[in-house]
PDB file of C-alpha atoms and ligand atoms in Angstrom:
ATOM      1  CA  UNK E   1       6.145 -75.438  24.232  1.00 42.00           C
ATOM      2  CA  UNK E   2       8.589 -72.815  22.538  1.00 50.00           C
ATOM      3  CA  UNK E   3       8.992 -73.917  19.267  1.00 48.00           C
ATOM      4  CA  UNK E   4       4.560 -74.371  19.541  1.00 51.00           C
ATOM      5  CA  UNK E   5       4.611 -70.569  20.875  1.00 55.00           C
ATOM      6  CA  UNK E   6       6.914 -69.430  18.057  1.00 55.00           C
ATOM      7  CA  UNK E   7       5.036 -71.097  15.261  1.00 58.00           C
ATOM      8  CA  UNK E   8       1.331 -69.551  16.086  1.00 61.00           C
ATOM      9  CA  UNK E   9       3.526 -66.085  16.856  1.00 60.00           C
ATOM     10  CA  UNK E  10       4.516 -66.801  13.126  1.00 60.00           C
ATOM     11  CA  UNK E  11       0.959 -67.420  12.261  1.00 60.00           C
ATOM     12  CA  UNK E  12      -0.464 -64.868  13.780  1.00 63.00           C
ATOM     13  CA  UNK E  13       2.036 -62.318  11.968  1.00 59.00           C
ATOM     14  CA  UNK E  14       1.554 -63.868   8.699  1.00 62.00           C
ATOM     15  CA  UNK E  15      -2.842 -63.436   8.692  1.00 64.00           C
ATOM     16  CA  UNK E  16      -1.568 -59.794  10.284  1.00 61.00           C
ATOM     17  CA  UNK E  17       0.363 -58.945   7.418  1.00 62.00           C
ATOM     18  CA  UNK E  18      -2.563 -61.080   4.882  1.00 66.00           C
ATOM     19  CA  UNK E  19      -5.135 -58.140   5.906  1.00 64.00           C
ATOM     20  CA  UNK E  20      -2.955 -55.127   5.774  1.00 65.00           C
ATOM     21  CA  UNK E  21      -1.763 -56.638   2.605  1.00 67.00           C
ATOM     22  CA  UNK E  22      -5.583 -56.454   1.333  1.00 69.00           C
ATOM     23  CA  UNK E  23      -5.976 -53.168   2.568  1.00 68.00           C
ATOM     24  CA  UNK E  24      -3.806 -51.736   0.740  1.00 68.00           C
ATOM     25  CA  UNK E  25      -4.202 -53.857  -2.393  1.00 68.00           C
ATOM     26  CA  UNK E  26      -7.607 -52.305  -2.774  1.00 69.00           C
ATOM     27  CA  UNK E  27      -6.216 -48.711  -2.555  1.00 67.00           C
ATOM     28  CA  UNK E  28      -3.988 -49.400  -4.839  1.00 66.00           C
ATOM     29  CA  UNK E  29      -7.131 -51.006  -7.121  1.00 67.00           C
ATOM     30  CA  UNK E  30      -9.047 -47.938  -7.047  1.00 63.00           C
ATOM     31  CA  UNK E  31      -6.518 -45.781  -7.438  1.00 60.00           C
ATOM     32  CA  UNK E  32      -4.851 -47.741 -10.745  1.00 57.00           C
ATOM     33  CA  UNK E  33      -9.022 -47.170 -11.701  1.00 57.00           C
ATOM     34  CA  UNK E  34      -8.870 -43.787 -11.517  1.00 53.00           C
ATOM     35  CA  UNK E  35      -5.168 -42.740 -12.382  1.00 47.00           C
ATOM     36  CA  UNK E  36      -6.321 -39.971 -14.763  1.00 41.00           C
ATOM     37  CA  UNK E  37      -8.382 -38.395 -12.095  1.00 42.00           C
ATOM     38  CA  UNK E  38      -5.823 -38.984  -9.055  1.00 42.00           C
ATOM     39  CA  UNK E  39      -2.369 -39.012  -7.520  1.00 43.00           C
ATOM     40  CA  UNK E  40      -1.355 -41.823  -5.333  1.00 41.00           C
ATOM     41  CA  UNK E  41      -0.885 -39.184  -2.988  1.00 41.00           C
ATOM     42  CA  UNK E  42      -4.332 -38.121  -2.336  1.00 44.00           C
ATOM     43  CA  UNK E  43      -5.167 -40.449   0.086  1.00 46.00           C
ATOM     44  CA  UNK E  44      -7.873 -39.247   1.639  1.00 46.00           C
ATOM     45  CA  UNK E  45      -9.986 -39.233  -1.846  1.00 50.00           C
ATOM     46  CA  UNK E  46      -8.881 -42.996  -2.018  1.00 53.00           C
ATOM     47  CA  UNK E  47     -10.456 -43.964   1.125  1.00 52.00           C
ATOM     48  CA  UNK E  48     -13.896 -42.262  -0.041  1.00 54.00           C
ATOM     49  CA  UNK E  49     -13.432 -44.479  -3.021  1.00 56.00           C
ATOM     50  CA  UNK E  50     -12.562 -47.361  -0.643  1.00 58.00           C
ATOM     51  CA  UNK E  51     -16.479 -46.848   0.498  1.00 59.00           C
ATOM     52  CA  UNK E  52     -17.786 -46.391  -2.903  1.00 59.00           C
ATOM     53  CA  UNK E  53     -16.202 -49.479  -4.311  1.00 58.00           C
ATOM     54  CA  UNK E  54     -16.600 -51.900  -1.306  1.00 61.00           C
ATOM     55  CA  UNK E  55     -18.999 -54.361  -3.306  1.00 55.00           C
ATOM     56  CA  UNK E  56     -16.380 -54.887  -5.998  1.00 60.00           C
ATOM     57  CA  UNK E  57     -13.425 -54.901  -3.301  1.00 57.00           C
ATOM     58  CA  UNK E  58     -13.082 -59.098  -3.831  1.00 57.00           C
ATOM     59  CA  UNK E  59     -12.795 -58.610  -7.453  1.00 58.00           C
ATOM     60  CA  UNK E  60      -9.956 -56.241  -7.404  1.00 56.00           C
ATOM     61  CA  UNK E  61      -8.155 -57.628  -4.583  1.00 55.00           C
ATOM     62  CA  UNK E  62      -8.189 -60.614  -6.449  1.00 53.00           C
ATOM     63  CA  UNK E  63      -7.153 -59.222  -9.731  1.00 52.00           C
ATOM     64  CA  UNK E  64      -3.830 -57.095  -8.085  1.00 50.00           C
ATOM     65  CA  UNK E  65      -2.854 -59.972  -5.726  1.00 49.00           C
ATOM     66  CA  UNK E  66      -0.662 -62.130  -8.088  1.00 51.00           C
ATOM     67  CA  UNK E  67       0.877 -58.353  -9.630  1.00 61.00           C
ATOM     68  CA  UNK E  68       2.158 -56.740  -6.608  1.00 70.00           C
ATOM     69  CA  UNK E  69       5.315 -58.277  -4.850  1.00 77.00           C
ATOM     70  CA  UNK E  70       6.328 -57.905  -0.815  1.00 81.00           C
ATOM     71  CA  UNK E  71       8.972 -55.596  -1.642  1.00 86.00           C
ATOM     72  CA  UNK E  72       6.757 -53.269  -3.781  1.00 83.00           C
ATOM     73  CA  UNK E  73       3.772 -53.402  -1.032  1.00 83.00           C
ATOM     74  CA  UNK E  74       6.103 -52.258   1.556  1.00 88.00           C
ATOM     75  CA  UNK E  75       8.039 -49.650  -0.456  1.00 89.00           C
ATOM     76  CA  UNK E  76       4.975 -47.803  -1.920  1.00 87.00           C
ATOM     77  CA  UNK E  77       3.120 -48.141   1.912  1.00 90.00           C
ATOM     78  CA  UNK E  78       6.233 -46.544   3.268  1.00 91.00           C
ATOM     79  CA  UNK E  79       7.143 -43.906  -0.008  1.00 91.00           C
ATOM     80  CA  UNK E  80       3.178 -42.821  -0.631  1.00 90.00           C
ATOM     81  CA  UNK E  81       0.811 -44.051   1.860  1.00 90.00           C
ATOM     82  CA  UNK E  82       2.354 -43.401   5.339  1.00 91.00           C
ATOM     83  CA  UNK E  83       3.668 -39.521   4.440  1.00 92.00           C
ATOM     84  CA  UNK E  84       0.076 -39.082   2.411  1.00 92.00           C
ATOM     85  CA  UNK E  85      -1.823 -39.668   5.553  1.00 92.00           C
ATOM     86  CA  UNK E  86       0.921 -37.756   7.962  1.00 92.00           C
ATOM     87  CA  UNK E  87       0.643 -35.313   5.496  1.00 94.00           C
ATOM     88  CA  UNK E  88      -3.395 -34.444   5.257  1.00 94.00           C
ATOM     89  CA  UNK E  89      -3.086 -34.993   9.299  1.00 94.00           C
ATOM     90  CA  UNK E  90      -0.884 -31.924   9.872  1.00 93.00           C
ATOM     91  CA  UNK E  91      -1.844 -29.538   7.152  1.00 95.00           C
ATOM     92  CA  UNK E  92      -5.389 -30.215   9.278  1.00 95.00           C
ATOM     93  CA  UNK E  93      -3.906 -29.715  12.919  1.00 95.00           C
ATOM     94  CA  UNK E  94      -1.728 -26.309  11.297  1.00 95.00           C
ATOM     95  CA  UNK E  95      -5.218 -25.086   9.947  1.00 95.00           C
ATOM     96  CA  UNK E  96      -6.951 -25.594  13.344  1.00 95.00           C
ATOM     97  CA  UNK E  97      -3.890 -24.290  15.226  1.00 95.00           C
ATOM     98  CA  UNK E  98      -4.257 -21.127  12.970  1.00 95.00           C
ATOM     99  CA  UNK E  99      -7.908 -21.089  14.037  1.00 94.00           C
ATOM    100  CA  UNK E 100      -7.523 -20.961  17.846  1.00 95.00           C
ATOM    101  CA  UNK E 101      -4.223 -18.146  17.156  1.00 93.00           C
ATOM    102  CA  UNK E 102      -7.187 -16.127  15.906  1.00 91.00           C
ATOM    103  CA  UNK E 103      -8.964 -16.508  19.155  1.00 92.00           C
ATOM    104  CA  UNK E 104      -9.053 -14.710  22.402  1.00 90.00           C
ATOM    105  CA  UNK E 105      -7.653 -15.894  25.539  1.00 89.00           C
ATOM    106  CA  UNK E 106      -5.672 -19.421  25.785  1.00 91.00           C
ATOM    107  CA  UNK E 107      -7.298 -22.999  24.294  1.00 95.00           C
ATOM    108  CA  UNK E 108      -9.153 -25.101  26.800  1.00 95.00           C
ATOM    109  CA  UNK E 109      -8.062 -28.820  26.205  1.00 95.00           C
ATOM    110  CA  UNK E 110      -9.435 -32.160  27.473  1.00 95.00           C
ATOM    111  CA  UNK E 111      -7.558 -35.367  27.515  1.00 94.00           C
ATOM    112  CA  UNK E 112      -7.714 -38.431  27.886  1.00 92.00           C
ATOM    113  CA  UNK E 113      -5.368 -41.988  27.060  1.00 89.00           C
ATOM    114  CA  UNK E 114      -7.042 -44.892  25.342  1.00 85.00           C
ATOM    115  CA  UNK E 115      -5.158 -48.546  25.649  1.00 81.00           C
ATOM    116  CA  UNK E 116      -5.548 -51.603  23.364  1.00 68.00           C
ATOM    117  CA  UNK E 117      -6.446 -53.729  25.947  1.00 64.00           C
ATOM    118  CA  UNK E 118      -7.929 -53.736  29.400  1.00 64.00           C
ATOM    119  CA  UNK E 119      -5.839 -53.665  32.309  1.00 63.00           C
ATOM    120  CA  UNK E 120      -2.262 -53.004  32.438  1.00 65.00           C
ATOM    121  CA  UNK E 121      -0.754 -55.037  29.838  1.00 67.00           C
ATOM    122  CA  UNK E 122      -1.326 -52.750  27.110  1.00 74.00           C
ATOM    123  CA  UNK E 123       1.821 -52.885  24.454  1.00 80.00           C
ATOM    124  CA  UNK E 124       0.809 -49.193  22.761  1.00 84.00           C
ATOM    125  CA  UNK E 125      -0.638 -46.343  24.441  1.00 87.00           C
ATOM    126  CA  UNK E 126      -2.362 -43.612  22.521  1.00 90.00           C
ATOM    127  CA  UNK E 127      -3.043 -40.098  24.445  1.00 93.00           C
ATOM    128  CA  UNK E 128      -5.611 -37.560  22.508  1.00 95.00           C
ATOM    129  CA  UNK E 129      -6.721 -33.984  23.398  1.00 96.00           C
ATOM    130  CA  UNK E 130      -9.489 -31.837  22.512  1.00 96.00           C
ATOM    131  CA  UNK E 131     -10.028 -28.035  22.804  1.00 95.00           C
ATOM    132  CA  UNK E 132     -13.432 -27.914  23.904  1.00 94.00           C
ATOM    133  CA  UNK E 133     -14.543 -24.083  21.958  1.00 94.00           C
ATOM    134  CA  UNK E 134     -13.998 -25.814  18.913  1.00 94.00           C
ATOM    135  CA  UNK E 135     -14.632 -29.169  19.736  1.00 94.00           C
ATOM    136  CA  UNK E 136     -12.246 -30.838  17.407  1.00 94.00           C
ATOM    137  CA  UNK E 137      -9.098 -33.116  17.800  1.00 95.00           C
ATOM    138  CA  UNK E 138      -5.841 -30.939  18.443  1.00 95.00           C
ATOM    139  CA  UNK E 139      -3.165 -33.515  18.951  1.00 95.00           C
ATOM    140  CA  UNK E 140      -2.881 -37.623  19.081  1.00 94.00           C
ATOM    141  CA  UNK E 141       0.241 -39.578  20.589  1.00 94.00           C
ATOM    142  CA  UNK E 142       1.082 -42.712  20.527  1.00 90.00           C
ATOM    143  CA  UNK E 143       3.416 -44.375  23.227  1.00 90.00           C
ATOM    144  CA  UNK E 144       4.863 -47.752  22.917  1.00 88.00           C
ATOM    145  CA  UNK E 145       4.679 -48.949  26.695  1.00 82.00           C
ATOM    146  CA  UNK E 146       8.330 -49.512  26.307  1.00 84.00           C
ATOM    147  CA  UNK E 147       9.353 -46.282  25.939  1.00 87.00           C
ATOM    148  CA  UNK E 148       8.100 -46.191  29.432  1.00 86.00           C
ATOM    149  CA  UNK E 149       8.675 -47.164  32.825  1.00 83.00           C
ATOM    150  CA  UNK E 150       5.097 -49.184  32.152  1.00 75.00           C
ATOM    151  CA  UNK E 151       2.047 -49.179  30.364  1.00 67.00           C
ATOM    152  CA  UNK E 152       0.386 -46.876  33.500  1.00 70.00           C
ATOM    153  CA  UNK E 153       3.032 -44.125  32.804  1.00 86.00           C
ATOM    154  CA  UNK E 154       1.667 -44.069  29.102  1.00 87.00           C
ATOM    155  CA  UNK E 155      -0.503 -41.872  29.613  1.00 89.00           C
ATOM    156  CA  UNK E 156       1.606 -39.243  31.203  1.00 92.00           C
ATOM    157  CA  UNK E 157       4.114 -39.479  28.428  1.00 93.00           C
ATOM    158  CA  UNK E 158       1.398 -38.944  25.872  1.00 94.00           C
ATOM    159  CA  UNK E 159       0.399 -35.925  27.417  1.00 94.00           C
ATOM    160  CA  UNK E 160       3.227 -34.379  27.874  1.00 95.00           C
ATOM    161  CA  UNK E 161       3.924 -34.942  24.121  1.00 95.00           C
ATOM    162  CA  UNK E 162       0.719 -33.428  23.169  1.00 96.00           C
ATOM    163  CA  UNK E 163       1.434 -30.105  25.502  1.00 95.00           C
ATOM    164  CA  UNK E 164       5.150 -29.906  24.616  1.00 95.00           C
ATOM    165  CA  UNK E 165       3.838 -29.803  20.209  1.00 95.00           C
ATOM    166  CA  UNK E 166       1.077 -27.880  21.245  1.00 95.00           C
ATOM    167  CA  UNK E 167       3.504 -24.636  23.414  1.00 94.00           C
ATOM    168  CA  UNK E 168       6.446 -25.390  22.028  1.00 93.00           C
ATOM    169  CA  UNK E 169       6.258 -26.073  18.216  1.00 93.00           C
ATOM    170  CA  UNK E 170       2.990 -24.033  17.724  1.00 93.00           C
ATOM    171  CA  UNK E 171       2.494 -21.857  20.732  1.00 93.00           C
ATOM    172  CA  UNK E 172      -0.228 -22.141  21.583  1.00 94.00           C
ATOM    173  CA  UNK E 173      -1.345 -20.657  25.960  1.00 94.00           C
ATOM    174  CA  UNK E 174      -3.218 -23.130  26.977  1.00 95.00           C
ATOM    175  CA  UNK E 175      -5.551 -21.887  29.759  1.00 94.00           C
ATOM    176  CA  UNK E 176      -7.597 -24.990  31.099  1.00 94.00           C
ATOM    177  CA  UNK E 177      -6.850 -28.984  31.364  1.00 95.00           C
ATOM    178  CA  UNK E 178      -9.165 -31.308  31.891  1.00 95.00           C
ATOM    179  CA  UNK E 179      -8.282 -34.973  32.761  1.00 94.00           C
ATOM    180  CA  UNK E 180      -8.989 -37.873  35.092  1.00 90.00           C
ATOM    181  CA  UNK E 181      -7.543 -38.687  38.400  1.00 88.00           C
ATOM    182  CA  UNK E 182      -4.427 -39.838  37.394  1.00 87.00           C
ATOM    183  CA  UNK E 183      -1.700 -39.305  40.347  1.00 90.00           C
ATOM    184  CA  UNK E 184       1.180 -38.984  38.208  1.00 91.00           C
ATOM    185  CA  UNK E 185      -1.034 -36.614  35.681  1.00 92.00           C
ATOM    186  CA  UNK E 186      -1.792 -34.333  38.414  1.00 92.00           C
ATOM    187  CA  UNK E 187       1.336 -34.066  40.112  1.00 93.00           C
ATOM    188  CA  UNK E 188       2.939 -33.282  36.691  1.00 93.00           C
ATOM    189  CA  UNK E 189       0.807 -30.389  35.849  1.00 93.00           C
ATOM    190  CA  UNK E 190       0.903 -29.039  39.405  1.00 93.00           C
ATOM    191  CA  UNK E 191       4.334 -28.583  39.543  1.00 93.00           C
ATOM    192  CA  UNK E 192       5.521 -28.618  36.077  1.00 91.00           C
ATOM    193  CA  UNK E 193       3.346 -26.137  34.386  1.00 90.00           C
ATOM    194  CA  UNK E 194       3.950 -23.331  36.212  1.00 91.00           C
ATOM    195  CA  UNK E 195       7.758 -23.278  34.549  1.00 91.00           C
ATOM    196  CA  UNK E 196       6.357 -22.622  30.661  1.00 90.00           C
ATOM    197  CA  UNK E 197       5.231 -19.544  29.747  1.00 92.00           C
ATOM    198  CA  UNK E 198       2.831 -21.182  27.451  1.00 93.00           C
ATOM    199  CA  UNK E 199       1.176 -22.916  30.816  1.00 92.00           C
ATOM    200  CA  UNK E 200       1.780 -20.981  33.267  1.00 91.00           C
ATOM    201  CA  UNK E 201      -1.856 -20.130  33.657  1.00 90.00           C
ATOM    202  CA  UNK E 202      -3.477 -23.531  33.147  1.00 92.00           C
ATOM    203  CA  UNK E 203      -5.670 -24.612  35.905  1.00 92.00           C
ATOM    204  CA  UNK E 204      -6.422 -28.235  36.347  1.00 93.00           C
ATOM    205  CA  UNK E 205      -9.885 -29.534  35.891  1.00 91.00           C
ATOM    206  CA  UNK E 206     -11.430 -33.376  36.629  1.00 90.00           C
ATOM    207  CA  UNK E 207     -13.331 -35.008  34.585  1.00 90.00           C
ATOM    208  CA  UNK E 208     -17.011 -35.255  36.649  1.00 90.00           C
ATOM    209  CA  UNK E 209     -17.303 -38.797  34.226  1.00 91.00           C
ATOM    210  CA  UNK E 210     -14.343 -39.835  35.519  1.00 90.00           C
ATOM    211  CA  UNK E 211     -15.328 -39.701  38.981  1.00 91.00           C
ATOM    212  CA  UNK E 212     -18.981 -40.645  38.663  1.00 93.00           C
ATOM    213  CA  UNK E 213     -17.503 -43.850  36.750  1.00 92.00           C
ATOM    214  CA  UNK E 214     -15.306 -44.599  40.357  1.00 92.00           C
ATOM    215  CA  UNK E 215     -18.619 -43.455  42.152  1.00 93.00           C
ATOM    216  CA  UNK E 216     -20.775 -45.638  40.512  1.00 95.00           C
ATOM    217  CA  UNK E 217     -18.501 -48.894  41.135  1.00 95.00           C
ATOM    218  CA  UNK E 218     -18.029 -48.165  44.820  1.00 95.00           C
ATOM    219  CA  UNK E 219     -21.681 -48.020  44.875  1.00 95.00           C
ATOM    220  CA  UNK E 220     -21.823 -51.334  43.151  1.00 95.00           C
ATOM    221  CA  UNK E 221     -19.346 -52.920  45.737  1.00 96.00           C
ATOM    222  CA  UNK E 222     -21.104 -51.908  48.199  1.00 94.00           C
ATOM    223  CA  UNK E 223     -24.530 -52.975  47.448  1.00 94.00           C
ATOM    224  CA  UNK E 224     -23.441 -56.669  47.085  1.00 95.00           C
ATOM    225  CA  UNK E 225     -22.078 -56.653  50.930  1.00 94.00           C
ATOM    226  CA  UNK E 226     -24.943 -58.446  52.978  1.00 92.00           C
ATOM    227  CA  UNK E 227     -27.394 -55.952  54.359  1.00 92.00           C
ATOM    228  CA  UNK E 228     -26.749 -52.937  52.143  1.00 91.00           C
ATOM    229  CA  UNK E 229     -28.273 -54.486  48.964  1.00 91.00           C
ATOM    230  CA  UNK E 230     -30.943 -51.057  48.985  1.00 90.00           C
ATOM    231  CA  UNK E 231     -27.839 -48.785  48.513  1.00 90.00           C
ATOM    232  CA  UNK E 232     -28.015 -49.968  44.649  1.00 92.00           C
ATOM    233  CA  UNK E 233     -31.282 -48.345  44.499  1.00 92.00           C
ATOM    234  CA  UNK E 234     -29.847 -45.464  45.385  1.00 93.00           C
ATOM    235  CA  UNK E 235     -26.547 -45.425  42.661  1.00 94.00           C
ATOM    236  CA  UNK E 236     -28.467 -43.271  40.089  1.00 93.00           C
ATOM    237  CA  UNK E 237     -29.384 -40.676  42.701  1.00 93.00           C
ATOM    238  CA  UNK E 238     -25.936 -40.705  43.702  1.00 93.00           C
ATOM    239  CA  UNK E 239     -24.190 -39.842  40.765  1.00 94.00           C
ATOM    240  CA  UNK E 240     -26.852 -37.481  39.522  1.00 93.00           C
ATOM    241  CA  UNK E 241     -26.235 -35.659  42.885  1.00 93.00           C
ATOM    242  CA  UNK E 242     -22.296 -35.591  42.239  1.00 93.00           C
ATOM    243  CA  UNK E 243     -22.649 -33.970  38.723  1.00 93.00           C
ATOM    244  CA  UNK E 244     -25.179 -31.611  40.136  1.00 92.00           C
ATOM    245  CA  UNK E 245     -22.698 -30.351  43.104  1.00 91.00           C
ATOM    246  CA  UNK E 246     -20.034 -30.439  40.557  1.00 89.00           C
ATOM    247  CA  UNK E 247     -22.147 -28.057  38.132  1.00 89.00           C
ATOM    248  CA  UNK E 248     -23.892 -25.578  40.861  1.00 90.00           C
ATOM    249  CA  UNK E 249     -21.171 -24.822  43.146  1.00 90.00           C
ATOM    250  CA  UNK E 250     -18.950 -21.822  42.120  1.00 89.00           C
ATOM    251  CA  UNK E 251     -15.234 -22.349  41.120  1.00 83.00           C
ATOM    252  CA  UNK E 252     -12.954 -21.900  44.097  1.00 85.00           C
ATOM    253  CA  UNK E 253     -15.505 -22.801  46.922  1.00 89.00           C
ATOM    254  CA  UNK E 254     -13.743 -25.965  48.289  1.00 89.00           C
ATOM    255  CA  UNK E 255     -15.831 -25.680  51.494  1.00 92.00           C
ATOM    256  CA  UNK E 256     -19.273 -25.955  49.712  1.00 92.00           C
ATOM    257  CA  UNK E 257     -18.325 -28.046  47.305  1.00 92.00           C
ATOM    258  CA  UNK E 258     -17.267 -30.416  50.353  1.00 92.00           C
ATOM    259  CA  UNK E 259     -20.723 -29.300  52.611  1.00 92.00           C
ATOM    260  CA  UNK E 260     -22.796 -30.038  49.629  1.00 93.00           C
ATOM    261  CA  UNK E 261     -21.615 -33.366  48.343  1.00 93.00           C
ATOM    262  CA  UNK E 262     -21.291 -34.772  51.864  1.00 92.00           C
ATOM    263  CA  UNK E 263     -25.105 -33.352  52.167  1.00 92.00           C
ATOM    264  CA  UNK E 264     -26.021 -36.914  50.067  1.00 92.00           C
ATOM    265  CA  UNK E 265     -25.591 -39.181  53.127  1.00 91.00           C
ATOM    266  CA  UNK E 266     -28.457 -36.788  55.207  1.00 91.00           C
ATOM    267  CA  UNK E 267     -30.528 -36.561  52.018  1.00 90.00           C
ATOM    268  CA  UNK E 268     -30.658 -40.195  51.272  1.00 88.00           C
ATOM    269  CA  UNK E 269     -32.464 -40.555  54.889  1.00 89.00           C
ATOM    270  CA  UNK E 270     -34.975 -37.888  54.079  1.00 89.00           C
ATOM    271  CA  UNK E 271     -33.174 -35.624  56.533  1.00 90.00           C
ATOM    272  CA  UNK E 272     -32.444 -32.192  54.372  1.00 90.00           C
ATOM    273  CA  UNK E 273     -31.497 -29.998  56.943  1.00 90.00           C
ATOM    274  CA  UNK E 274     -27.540 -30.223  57.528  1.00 91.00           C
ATOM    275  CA  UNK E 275     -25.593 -29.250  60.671  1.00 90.00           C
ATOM    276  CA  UNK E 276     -23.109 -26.911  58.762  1.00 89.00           C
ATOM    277  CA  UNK E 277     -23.558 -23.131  58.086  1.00 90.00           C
ATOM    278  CA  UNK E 278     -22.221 -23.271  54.695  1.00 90.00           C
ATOM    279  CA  UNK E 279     -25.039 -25.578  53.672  1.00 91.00           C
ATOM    280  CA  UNK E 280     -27.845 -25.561  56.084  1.00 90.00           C
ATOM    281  CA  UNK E 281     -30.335 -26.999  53.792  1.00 89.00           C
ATOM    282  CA  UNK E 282     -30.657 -28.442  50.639  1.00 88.00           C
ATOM    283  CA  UNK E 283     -31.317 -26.802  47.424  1.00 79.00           C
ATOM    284  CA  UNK E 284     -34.679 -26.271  45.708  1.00 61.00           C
ATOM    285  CA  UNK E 285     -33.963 -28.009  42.692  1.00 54.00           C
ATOM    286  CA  UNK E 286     -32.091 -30.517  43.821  1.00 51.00           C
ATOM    287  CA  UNK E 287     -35.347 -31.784  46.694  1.00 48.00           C
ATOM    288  CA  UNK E 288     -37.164 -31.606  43.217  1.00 48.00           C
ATOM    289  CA  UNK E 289     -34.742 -33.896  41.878  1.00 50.00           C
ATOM    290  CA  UNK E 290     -34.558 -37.167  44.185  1.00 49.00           C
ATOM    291  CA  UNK E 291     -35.968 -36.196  47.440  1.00 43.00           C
TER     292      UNK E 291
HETATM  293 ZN1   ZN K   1     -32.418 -33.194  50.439  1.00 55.18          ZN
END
């Protein structure tokens, strides 16, 4: 059973490194094509070639294969590759930092952690934000779940990478965060924040997606139990109602955002008079809506 496990690990590493090894053969193709016009360093041209020349890609791969050794793969991926594309990557995130330093107020981010598999048995972790003026990529981490107490905490870590570059190395205030539900995530910026300067002021948005994702699987749940199959009917409704209280009711009111969301369960029985002062009835637009 081992020595079967070890030999398709084996396998599986060797067609790994086959198609990285053909990835970069073909770089290397069109950029031996066009060494008059190019540096091996201008990777980003080479990859627009990579499109252009996609047709003839067997050819060349062919041709370069019996030319290029192990060793020489590895040292020029390493010595021109790797630091081209690290390279073009920051001299883009220092442009858009300059950008947002030319901007009022602090940068609004959003954030969220991607996995490379479903559930929790993710070996790499990758954590990205977005600062939602300019609507463009600030920062990307990746966290090998080992680095971590487990692949949940991946997340967290990633963040707290992308915040620490973000005030510490270019500082940058950052005024808003928004994430998902995440326990750890919000205890973190809750009590963390408030000890950098840089963050000091960021107040902690959710995600409405986030939530209407949850919403819309407790709704599914439910709907299978015996008896409450109608309640599917009503999912769409449902979540369309929770991104409507979460877009109409005024930052800070806790009560009416509460009143108003709880409002579904009368509304959903044709009953839109509620017994609470802060709501009494519901909303125009919203009867207009699903009533
Ligand atoms: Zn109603």
């Amino acid at each position: 059973m081992h020595v079967h496990s070890m030999k398709s690990k084996k396998v599986h590493l060797h067609q790994q490194f086959q198609y990285q090894r053909k990835v970069v053969l073909h770089l290397y193709s069109t950029l031996i094509r066009h060494q008059s016009k190019m540096t091996l360093t201008t990777s980003l041209r080479s990859c627009r070639l990579m499109r252009h020349y996609r047709k003839k890609r067997r050819r060349y791969v062919k041709k370069i294969v019996c030319r290029i050794s192990r060793n020489t793969y590895h040292r020029h991926q390493s010595s021109y590759i790797i630091p081209s594309i690290v390279n073009a990557w920051q001299t883009e995130q220092t442009s858009l930092v300059e950008r947002l330093k030319g901007m009022e107020g602090g940068i609004h981010l959003t954030g969220d952690g991607r996995c490379d598999s479903p559930g929790h048995s993710a070996k790499y972790g990758g954590y990205t934000v977005i600062e939602q003026r300019i609507n463009k990529v600030l920062d990307t981490q990746l966290v090998q779940s080992n680095e971590v107490t487990s692949s949940n905490a991946c997340d967290l870590e990633g963040l707290k990478r992308c915040l620490t570059l973000l005030t510490e190395t270019h500082e940058l205030d950052v005024a808003s965060m928004v994430t998902d539900r995440h326990k750890s995530i919000e205890k973190y910026l809750r009590e963390e924040t408030p000890h950098n300067p840089h963050t000091a002021e960021l107040k902690h948005h959710f995600d409405a997606w986030h939530i209407a994702k949850g919403l819309g699987k407790k709704i599914d749940a439910l709907s299978k139990k015996k008896g409450c199959e109608d309640v599917g009917l009503w999912k769409k409704s449902i979540i369309h109602h929770m991104y409507y209280v979460a877009g109409t009711v005024p930052e800070g009111q806790a009560d009416l955002l509460g009143e108003k969301w709880k409002s579904v369960a009368n509304h959903v029985q044709d009953i839109h008079e509620h017994d609470t002062e802060i709501y009494p009835m519901c909303d125009q637009d919203l009867s207009q809506l699903s009533c």
